[in-house]
PDB file of C-alpha atoms in Angstrom:
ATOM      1  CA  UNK A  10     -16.702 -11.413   8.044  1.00 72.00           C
ATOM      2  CA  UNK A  11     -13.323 -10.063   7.914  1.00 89.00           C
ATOM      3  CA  UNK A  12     -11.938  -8.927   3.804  1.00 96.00           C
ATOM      4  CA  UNK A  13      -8.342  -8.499   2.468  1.00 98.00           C
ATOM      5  CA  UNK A  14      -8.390  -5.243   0.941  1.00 98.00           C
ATOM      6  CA  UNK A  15      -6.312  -3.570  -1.429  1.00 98.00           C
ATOM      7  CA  UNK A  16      -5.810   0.019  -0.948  1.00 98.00           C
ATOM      8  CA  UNK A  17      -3.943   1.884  -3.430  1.00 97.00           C
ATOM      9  CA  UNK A  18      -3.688   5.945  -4.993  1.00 98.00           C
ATOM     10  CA  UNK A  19      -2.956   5.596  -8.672  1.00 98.00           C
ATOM     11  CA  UNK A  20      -2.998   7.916 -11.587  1.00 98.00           C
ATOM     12  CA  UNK A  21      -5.634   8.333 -13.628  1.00 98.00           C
ATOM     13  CA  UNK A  22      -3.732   5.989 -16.120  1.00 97.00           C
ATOM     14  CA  UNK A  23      -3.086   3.207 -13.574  1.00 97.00           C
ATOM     15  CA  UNK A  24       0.263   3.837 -12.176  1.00 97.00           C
ATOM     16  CA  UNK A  25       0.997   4.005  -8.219  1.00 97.00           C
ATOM     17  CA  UNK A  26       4.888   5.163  -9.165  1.00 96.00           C
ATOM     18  CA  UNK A  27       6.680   6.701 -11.900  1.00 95.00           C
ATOM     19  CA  UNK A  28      10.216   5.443 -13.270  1.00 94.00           C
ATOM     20  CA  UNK A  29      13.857   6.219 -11.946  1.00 93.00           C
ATOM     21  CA  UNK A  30      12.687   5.668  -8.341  1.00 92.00           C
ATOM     22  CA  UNK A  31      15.243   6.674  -5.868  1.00 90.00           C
ATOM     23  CA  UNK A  32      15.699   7.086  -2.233  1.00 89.00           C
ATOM     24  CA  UNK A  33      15.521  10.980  -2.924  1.00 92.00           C
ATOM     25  CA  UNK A  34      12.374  10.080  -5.262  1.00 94.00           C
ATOM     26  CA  UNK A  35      10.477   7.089  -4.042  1.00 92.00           C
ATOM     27  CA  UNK A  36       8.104   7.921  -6.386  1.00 94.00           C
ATOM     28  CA  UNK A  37      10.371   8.156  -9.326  1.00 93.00           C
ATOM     29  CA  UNK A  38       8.932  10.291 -12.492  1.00 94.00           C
ATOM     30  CA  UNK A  39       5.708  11.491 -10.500  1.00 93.00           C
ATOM     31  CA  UNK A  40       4.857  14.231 -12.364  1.00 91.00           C
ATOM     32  CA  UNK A  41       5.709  16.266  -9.337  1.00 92.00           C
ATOM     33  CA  UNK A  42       8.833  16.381  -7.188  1.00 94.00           C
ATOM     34  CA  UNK A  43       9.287  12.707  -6.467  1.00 94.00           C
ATOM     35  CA  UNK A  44       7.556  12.101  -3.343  1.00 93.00           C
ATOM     36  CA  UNK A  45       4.133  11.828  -4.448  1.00 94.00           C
ATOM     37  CA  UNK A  46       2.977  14.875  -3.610  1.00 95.00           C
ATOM     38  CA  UNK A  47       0.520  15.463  -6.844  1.00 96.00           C
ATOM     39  CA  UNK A  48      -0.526  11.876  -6.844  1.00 96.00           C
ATOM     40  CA  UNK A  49      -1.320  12.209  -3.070  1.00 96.00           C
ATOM     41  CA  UNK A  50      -2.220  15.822  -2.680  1.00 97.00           C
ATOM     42  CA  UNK A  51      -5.966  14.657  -2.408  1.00 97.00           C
ATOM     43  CA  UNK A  52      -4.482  13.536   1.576  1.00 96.00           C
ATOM     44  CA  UNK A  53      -2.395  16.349   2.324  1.00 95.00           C
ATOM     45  CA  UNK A  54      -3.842  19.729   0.338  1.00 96.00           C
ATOM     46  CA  UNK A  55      -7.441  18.489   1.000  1.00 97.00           C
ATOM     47  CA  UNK A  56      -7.645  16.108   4.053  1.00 96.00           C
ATOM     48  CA  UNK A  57     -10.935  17.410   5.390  1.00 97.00           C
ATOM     49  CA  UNK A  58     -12.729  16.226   2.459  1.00 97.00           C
ATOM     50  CA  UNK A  59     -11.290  13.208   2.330  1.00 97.00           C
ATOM     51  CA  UNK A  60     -11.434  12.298   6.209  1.00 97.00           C
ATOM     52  CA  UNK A  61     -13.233   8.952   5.833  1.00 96.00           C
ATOM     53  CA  UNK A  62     -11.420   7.370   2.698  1.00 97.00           C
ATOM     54  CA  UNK A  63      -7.592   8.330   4.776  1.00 95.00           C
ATOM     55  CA  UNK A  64      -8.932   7.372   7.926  1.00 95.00           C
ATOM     56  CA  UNK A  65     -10.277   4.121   5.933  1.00 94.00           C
ATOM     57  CA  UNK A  66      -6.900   3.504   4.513  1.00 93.00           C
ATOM     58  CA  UNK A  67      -5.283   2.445   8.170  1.00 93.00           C
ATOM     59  CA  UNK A  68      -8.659   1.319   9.775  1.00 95.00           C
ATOM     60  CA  UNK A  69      -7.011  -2.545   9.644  1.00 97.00           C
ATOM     61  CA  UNK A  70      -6.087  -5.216  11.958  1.00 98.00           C
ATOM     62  CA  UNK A  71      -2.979  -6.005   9.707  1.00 98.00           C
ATOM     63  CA  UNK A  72      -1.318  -4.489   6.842  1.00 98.00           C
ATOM     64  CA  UNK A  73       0.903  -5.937   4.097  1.00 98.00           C
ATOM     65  CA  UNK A  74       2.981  -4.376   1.812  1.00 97.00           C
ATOM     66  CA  UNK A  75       6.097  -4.793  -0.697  1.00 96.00           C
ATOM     67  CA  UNK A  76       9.765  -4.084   0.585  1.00 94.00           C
ATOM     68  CA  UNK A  77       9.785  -0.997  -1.628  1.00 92.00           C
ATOM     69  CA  UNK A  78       6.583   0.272  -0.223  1.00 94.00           C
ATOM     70  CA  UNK A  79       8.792   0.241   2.957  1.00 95.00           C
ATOM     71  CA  UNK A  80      11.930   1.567   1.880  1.00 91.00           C
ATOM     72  CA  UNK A  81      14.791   2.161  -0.773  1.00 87.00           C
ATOM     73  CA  UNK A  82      17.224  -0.349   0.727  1.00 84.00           C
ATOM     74  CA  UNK A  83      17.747  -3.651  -1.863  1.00 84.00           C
ATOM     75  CA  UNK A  84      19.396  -6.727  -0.822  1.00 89.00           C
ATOM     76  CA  UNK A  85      20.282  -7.014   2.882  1.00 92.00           C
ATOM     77  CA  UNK A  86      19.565  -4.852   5.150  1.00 92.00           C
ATOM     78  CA  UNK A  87      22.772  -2.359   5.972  1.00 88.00           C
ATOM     79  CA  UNK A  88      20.632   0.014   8.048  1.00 88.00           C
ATOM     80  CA  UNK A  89      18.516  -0.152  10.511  1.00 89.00           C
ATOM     81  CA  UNK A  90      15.561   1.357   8.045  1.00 93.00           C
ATOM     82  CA  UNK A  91      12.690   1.505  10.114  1.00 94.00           C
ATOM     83  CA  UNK A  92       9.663   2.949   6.974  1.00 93.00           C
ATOM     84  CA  UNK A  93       9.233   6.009   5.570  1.00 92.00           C
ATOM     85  CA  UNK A  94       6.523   6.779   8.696  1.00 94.00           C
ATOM     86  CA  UNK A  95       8.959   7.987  11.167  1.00 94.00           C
ATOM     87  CA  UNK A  96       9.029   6.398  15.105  1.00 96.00           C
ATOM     88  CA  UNK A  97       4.963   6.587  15.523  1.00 97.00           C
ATOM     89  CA  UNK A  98       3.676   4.841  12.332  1.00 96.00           C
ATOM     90  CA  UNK A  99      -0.092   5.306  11.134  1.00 95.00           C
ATOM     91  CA  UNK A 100      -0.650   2.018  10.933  1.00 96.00           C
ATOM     92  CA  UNK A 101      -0.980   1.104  14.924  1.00 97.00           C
ATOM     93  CA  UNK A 102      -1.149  -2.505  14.122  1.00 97.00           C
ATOM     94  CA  UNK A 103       1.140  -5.556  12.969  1.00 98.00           C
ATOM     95  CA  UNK A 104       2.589  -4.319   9.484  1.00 98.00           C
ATOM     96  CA  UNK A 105       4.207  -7.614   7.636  1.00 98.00           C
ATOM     97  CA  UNK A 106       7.050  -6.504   5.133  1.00 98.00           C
ATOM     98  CA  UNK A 107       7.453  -8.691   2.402  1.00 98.00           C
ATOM     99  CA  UNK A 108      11.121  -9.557   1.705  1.00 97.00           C
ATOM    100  CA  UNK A 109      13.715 -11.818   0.263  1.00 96.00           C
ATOM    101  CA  UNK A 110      16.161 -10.964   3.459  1.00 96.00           C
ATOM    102  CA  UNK A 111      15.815 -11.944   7.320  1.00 96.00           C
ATOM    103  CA  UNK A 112      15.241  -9.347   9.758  1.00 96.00           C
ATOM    104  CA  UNK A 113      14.345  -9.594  13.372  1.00 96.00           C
ATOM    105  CA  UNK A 114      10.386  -7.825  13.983  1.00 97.00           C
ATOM    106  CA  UNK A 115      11.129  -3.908  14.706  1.00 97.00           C
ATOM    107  CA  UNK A 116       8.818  -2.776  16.732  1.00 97.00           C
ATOM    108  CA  UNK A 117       7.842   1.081  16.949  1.00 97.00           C
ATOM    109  CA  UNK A 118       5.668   3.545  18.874  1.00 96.00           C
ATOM    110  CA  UNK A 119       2.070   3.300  18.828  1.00 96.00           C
ATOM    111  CA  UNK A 120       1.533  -0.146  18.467  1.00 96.00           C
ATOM    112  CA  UNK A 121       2.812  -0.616  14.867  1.00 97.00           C
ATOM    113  CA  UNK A 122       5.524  -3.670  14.762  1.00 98.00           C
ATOM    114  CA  UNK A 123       6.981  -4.493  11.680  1.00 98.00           C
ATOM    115  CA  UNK A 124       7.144  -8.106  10.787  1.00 98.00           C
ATOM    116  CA  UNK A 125       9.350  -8.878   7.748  1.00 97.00           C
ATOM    117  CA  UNK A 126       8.092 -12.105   5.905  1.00 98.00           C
ATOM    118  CA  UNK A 127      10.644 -13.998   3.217  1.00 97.00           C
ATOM    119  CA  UNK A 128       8.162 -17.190   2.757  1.00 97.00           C
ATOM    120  CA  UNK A 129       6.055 -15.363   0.036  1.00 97.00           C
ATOM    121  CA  UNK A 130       2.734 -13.714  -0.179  1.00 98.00           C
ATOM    122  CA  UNK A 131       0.714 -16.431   0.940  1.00 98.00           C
ATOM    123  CA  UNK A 132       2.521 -16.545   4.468  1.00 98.00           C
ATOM    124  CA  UNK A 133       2.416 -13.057   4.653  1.00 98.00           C
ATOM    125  CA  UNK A 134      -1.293 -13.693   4.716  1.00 98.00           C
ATOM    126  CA  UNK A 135      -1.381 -16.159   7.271  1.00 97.00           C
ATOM    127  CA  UNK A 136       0.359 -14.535   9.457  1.00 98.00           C
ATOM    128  CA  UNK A 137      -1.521 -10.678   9.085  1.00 98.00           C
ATOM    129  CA  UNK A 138      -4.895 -12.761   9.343  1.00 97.00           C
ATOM    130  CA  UNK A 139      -3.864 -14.631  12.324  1.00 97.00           C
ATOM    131  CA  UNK A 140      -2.511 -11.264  14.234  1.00 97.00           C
ATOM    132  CA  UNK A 141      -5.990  -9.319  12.171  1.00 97.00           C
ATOM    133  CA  UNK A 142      -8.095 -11.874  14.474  1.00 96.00           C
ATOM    134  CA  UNK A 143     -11.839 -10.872  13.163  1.00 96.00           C
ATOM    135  CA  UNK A 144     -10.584  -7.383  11.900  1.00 97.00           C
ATOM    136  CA  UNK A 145      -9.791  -6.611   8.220  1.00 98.00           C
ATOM    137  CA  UNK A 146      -6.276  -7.434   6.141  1.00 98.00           C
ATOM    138  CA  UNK A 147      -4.952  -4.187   4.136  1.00 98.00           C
ATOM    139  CA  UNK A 148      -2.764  -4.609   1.275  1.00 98.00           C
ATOM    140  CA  UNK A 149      -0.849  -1.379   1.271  1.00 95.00           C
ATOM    141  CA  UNK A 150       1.291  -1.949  -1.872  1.00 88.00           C
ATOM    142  CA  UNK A 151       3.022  -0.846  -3.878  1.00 92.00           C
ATOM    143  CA  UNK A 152       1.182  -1.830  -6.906  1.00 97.00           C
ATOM    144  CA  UNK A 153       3.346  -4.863  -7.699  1.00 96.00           C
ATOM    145  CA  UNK A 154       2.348  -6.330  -4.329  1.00 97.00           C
ATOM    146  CA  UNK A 155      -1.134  -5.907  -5.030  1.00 98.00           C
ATOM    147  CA  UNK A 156      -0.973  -7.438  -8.262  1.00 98.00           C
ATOM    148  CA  UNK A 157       0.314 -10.230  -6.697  1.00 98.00           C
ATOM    149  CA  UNK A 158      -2.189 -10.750  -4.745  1.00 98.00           C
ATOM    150  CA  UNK A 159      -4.976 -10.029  -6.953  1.00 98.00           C
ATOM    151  CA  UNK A 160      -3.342 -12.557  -9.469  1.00 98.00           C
ATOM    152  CA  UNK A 161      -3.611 -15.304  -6.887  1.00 98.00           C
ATOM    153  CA  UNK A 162      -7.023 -14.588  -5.919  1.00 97.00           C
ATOM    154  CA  UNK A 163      -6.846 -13.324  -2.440  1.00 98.00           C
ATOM    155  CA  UNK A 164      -8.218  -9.477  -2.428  1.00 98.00           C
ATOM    156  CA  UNK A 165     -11.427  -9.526  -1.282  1.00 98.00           C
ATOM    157  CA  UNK A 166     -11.842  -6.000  -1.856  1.00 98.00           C
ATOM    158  CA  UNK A 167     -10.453  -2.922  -4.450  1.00 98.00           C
ATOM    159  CA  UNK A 168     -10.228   0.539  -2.754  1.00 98.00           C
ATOM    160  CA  UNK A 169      -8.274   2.989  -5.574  1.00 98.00           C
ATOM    161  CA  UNK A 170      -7.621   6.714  -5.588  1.00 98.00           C
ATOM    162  CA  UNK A 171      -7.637   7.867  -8.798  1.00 98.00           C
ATOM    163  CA  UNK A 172      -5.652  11.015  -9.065  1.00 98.00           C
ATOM    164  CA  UNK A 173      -6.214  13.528 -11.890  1.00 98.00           C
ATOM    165  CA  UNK A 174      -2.762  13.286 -13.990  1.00 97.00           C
ATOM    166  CA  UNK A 175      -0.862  10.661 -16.228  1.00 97.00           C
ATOM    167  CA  UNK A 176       2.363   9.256 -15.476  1.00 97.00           C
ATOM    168  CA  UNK A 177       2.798   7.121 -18.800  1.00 97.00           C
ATOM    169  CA  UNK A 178       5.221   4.563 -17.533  1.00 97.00           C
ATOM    170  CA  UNK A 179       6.277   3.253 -14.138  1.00 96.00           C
ATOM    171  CA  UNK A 180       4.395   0.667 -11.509  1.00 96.00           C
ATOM    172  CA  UNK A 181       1.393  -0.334 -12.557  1.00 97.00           C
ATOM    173  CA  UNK A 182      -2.085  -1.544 -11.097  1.00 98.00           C
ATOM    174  CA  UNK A 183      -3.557  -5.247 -12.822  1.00 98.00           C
ATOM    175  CA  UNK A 184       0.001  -5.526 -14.496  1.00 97.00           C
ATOM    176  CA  UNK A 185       0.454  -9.154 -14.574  1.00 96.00           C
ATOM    177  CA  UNK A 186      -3.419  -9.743 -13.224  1.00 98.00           C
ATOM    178  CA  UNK A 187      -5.783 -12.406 -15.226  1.00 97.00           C
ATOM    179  CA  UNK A 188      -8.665 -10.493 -16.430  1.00 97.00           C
ATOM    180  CA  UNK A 189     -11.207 -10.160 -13.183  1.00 97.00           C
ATOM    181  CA  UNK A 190     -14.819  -9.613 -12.855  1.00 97.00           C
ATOM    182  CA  UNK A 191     -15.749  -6.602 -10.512  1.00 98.00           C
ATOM    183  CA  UNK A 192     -18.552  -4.997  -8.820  1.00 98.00           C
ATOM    184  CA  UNK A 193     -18.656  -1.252  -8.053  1.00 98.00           C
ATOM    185  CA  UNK A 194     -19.461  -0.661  -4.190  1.00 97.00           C
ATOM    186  CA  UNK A 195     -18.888   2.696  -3.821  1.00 97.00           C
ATOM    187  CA  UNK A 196     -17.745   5.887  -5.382  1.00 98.00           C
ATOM    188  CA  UNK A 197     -16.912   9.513  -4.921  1.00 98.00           C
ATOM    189  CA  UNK A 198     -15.621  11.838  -6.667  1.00 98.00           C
ATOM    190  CA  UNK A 199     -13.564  14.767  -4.905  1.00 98.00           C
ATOM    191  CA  UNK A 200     -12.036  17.842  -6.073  1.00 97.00           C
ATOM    192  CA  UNK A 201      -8.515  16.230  -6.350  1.00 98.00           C
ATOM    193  CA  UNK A 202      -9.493  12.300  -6.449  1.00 98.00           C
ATOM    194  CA  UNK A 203     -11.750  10.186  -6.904  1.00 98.00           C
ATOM    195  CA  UNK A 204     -12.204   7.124  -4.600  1.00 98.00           C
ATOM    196  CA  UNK A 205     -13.905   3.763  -5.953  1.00 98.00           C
ATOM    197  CA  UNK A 206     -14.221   0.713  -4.167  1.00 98.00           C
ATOM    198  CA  UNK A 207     -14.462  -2.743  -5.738  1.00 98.00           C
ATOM    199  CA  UNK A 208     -15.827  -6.321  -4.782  1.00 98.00           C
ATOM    200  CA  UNK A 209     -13.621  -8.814  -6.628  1.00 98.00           C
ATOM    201  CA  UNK A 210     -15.815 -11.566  -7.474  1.00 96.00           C
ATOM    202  CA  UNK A 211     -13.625 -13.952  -9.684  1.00 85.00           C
TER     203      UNK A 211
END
């Protein structure tokens, strides 16, 4: 049975972002030097040990995520912005952008296309399970994309990576959510993260 998963690095407080995010600082107020590189240092200073969770993290059929997930640009589109991934995304799959603005599918190398969807989070859905086939949905984020989804009741499926630090303010995961019920799959703890996966049963 195919899942909708959310898959998300936070800080150990809850947030996936800081504030003041800018195209030179996606992630805002990190605690680092903008880009995420403390509250994702468990992918790039220690990849080996965390192998399985980052090759987990684009193991999908389909992805989803927010426009800011996908780039600084607001409003319509005045570039031809094409991720922060580069020409060979990791994702190797359809990759639907959530958006208020039209934009013809961009397709890249290695099999990721980018779809962008301005019918709302339920469409986005649709269409990711529809190209997913039997294979699994991944929610990418940001956190307020999650949220969303977790606040209408369609994430089968909780993967976080905690990071050891506080942020304070910023995005946040369950912002917004209804309280939820969750079991505990799996966890791990690493020497810069630990990785917990939830069921979301109500």
């Amino acid at each position: 049975m195919s899942k909708v998963i959310g898959n998300i690095t936070i800080s150990a407080d809850g947030y996936s972002a800081g504030l003041n995010q800018t195209e030179e600082r996606p992630f805002g107020d990190d605690g680092g030097d903008g880009t995420g590189d403390k509250l994702h240092a468990w992918m790039f200073e220690t990849p080996e040990e965390n192998r399985a969770e980052a090759d987990q993290m684009t193991a999908a059929s389909a992805f989803i995520m927010g426009r800011n997930m996908f780039g600084p640009i607001r409003g319509e589109w005045d570039r031809q912005w094409n991720g922060w991934w580069g020409d060979n995304p990791p994702f190797h799959a359809p990759v639907f952008v959530l958006t208020h603005y039209p934009r013809d599918p961009q397709p890249m190398e290695g099999g990721t296309t980018y779809y962008f969807v301005t019918d709302g989070i339920k469409s986005a859905l649709t269409q990711a399970r529809e190209a997913a086939g039997d294979g699994d949905v991944t929610v990418m984020g940001g956190a307020t994309t999650i949220n969303q989804y977790l606040a209408a009741g369609l994430i089968d499926e909780l993967r976080l990576h905690i990071a050891p630090l506080t942020l304070g303010a910023g995005t946040r995961i369950f912002d917004g959510v209804p309280p939820l019920i969750l079991e505990q799959v799996t966890s791990r703890a690493a020497s810069l993260v630990t990785h917990v996966t939830y069921r979301v049963l109500s």
